């Protein structure tokens, strides 16, 4: 009997000790987060950080008229979806006009010219932010006629046979400068210019030919591709007759929105943006 009482007492003491130490109930544990949960949280955090990092702003670009379709239809919507805090507003005209507007103080953040001449002029005046100028695209110079007229021509030089001709103004329109260069080198400038109407930008030249008010003209290949049913490309400017049509991009030194301008400039150099350009007929500048 005495031995039984001692054993029962020891069992009781052991039970009390276990209860005091929590041994009477297994400690509760919190399940470790799954890989999917960790990934989701990390992605959400990254998106929130990105959104906070982009301050709401409107970036103004001044771009050659031949770039308008690529920008308005695809590139700007793509960029604004990627950076919802930044709005892009574009002005599209001849590069010479845009250069003048920038020189006169227009609040432009980024300039995209259809020729190096205008960009270099601004750069020489210290108006382009250091290290931001880049030759991005190349275009081709082509002789076009109104659809239905193509049977009368077979070579670039045949433009001299057209009754009425449309060219860009070589004083301010890059495509006009390229046109004059090519025709001068082919000894055709005097003959052709005598029956030419000069447009204020390449879009105007394209419209005159597509509408038939001019039977022939010289534009960029990318512009001709916009109206395949209304104009026909007869030929490219002969090799060696004209300089390469290079499109440089640069950020204005006194840009009101340098952060947004930098992001947009970087986006224009991305693979996804370059695909839009090449789909539109441009090629990457070498």
JSON list of C-alpha atoms in Angstrom, two decimals, residues 3 42 49 59 70 72 81 93 102 119 139 145-146 176 193 210 221-222 226 242 245 271-273 276:
[
{"chain": "A", "resi": 3, "resn": "UNK", "atom": "CA", "xyz": [4.64, 1.69, -2.29]},
{"chain": "A", "resi": 42, "resn": "UNK", "atom": "CA", "xyz": [7.12, 40.30, -53.80]},
{"chain": "A", "resi": 49, "resn": "UNK", "atom": "CA", "xyz": [7.36, 50.65, -55.42]},
{"chain": "A", "resi": 59, "resn": "UNK", "atom": "CA", "xyz": [6.18, 64.71, -71.16]},
{"chain": "A", "resi": 70, "resn": "UNK", "atom": "CA", "xyz": [4.05, 54.95, -85.01]},
{"chain": "A", "resi": 72, "resn": "UNK", "atom": "CA", "xyz": [0.08, 57.83, -81.77]},
{"chain": "A", "resi": 81, "resn": "UNK", "atom": "CA", "xyz": [0.36, 51.48, -69.98]},
{"chain": "A", "resi": 93, "resn": "UNK", "atom": "CA", "xyz": [5.91, 68.61, -87.98]},
{"chain": "A", "resi": 102, "resn": "UNK", "atom": "CA", "xyz": [12.68, 74.62, -79.38]},
{"chain": "A", "resi": 119, "resn": "UNK", "atom": "CA", "xyz": [19.66, 67.80, -83.86]},
{"chain": "A", "resi": 139, "resn": "UNK", "atom": "CA", "xyz": [14.59, 55.65, -93.50]},
{"chain": "A", "resi": 145, "resn": "UNK", "atom": "CA", "xyz": [3.42, 58.66, -108.15]},
{"chain": "A", "resi": 146, "resn": "UNK", "atom": "CA", "xyz": [-0.35, 58.74, -107.92]},
{"chain": "A", "resi": 176, "resn": "UNK", "atom": "CA", "xyz": [13.14, 68.14, -99.00]},
{"chain": "A", "resi": 193, "resn": "UNK", "atom": "CA", "xyz": [12.33, 72.32, -109.15]},
{"chain": "A", "resi": 210, "resn": "UNK", "atom": "CA", "xyz": [-2.20, 60.67, -103.03]},
{"chain": "A", "resi": 221, "resn": "UNK", "atom": "CA", "xyz": [9.45, 54.85, -97.66]},
{"chain": "A", "resi": 222, "resn": "UNK", "atom": "CA", "xyz": [7.54, 54.72, -94.36]},
{"chain": "A", "resi": 226, "resn": "UNK", "atom": "CA", "xyz": [0.77, 54.49, -95.19]},
{"chain": "A", "resi": 242, "resn": "UNK", "atom": "CA", "xyz": [21.87, 60.91, -101.23]},
{"chain": "A", "resi": 245, "resn": "UNK", "atom": "CA", "xyz": [18.19, 59.48, -93.71]},
{"chain": "A", "resi": 271, "resn": "UNK", "atom": "CA", "xyz": [13.33, 45.86, -78.36]},
{"chain": "A", "resi": 272, "resn": "UNK", "atom": "CA", "xyz": [9.55, 46.24, -78.16]},
{"chain": "A", "resi": 273, "resn": "UNK", "atom": "CA", "xyz": [9.66, 49.82, -79.46]},
{"chain": "A", "resi": 276, "resn": "UNK", "atom": "CA", "xyz": [7.07, 48.87, -83.87]}
]
